[in-house]
mmCIF file of C-alpha atoms in Angstrom:
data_model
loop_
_atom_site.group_PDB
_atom_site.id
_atom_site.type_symbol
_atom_site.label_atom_id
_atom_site.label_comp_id
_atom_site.label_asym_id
_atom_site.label_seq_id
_atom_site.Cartn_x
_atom_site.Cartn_y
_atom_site.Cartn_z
ATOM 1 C CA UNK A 126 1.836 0.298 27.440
ATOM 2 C CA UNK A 127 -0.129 2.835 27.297
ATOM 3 C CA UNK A 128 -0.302 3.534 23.636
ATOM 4 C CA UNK A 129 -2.155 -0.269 23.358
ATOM 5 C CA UNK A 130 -4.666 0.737 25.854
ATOM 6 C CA UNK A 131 -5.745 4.078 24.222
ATOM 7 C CA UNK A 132 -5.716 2.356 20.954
ATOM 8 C CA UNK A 133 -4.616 4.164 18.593
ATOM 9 C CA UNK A 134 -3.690 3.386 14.778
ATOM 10 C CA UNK A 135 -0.166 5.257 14.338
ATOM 11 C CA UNK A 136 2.215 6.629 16.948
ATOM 12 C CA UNK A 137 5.139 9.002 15.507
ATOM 13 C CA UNK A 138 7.653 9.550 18.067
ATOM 14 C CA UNK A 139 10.968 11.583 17.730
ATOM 15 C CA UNK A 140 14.437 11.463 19.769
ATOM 16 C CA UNK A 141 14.012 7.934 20.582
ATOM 17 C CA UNK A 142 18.049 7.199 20.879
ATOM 18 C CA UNK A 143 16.752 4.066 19.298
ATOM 19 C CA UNK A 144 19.536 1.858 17.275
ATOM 20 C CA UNK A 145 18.644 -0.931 14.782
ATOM 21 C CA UNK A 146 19.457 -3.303 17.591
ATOM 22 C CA UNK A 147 16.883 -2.353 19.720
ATOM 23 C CA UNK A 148 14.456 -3.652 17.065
ATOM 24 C CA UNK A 149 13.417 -6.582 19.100
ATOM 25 C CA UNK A 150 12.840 -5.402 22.031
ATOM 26 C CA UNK A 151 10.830 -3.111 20.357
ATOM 27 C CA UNK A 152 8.834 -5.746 18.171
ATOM 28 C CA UNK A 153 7.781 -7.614 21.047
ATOM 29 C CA UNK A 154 6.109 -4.908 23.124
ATOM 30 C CA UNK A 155 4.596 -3.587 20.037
ATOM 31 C CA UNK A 156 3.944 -7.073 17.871
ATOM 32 C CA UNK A 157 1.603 -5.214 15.307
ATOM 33 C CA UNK A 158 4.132 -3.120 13.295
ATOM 34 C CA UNK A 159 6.731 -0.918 13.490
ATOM 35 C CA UNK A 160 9.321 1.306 11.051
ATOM 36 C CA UNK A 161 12.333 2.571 12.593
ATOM 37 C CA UNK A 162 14.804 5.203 11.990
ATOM 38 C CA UNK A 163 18.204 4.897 13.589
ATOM 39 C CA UNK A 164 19.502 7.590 15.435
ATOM 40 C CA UNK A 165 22.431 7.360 17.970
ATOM 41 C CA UNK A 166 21.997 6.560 21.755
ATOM 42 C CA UNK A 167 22.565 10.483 22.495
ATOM 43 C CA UNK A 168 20.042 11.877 19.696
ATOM 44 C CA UNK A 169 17.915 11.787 17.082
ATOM 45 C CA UNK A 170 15.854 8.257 16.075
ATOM 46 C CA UNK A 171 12.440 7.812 14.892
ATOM 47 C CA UNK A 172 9.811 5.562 15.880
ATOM 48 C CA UNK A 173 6.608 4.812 13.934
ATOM 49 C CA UNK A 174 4.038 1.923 15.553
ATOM 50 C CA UNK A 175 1.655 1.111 13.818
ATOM 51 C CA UNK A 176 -1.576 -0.889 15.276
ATOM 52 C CA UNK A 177 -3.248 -4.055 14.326
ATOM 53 C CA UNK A 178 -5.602 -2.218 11.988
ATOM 54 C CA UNK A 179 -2.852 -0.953 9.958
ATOM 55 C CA UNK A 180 -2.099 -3.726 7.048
ATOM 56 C CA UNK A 181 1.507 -3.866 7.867
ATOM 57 C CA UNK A 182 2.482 -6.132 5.154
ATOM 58 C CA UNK A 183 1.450 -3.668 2.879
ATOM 59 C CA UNK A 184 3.395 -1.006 4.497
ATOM 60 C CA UNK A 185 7.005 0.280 3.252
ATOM 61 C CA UNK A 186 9.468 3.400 4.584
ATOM 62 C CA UNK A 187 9.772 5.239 1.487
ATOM 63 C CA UNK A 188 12.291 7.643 3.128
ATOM 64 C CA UNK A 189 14.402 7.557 5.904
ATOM 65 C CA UNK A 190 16.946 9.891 7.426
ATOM 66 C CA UNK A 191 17.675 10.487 11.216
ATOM 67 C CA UNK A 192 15.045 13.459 10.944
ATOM 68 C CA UNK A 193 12.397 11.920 9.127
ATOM 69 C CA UNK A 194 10.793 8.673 8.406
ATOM 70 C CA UNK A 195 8.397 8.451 5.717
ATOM 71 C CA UNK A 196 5.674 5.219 5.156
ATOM 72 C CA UNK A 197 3.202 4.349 3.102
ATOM 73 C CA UNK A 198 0.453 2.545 4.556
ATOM 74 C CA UNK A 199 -2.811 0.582 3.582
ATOM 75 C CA UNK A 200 -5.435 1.538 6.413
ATOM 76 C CA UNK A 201 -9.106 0.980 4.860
ATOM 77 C CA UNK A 202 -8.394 -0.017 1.463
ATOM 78 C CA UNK A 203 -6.393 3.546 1.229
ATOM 79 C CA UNK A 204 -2.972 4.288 0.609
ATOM 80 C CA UNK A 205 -1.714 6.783 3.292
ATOM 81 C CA UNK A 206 1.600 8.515 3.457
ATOM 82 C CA UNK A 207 2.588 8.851 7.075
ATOM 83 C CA UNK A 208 5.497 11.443 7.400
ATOM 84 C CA UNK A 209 7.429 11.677 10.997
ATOM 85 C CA UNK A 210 9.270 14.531 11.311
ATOM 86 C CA UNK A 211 11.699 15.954 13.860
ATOM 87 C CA UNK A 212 13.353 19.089 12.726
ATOM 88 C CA UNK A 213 16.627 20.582 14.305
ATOM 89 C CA UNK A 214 16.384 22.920 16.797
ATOM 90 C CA UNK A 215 18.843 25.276 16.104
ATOM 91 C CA UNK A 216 17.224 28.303 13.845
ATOM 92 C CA UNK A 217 19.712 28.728 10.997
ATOM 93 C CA UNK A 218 19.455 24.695 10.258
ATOM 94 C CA UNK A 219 15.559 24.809 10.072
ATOM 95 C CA UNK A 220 15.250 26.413 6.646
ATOM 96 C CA UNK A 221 17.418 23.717 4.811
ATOM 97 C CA UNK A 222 15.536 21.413 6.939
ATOM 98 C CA UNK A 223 11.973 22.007 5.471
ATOM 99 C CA UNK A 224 13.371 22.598 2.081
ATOM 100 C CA UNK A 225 15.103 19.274 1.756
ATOM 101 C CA UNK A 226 11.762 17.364 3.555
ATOM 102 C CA UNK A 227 9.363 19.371 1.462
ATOM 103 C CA UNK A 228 11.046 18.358 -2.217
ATOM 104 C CA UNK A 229 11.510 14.643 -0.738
ATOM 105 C CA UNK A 230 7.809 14.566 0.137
ATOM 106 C CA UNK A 231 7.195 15.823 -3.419
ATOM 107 C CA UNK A 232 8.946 13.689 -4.852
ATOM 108 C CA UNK A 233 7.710 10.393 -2.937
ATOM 109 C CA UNK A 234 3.650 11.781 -2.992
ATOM 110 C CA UNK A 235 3.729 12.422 -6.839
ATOM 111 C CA UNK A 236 5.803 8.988 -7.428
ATOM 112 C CA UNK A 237 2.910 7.197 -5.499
ATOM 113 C CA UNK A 238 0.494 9.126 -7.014
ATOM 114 C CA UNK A 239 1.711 8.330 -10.913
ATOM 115 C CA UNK A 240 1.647 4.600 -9.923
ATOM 116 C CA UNK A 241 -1.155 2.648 -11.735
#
């Protein structure tokens, strides 16, 4: 609880073990918003809060892998794109990795940019 008390507006968190069924649990000790990213309860998972600040109706995961969650979020009458990230550890996976998030971050910026 100590991510309400310090206030912030987003929390990323990586290796959460969390599965879509711990949604609920999750929702009701952080009621303000939250995007999730499965992983499996041994690894991986993604975790993005999001406080009461944060239009949450207004926000959407435009990408979502075990490794990354990407959202799009209204904070201040700005759009935002909020990109967690948790890359392998082992060296000869990392530079596939970053290739693959870079041109999916492309991709997802210059789509939200050529929106009207």
């Amino acid at each position: 609880h100590t991510f309400k008390k310090d206030k912030y507006d987003i929390i990323c968190l990586q290796e959460t073990y969390l599965m879509k069924s711990d949604l609920p649990l999750i929702e009701k000790e952080w009621p303000f918003g939250v995007h999730i990213s499965e992983g499996s309860k041994k690894s991986k998972g993604l975790l993005t809060l999001f406080n009461k600040k944060i239009d949450f109706s207004s926000c959407v995961i435009k990408y979502s892998s075990q490794r990354c969650l990407m959202s799009i979020v209204l904070f201040n009458n700005q759009h935002f794109t909020i990109a967690n990230v948790y890359a392998p550890c082992i060296s000869t996976e990392k530079a596939g990795f970053f290739d693959l998030i870079t041109n999916v971050m492309k991709e997802n910026i210059s789509n939200e940019i050529q929106k009207p």
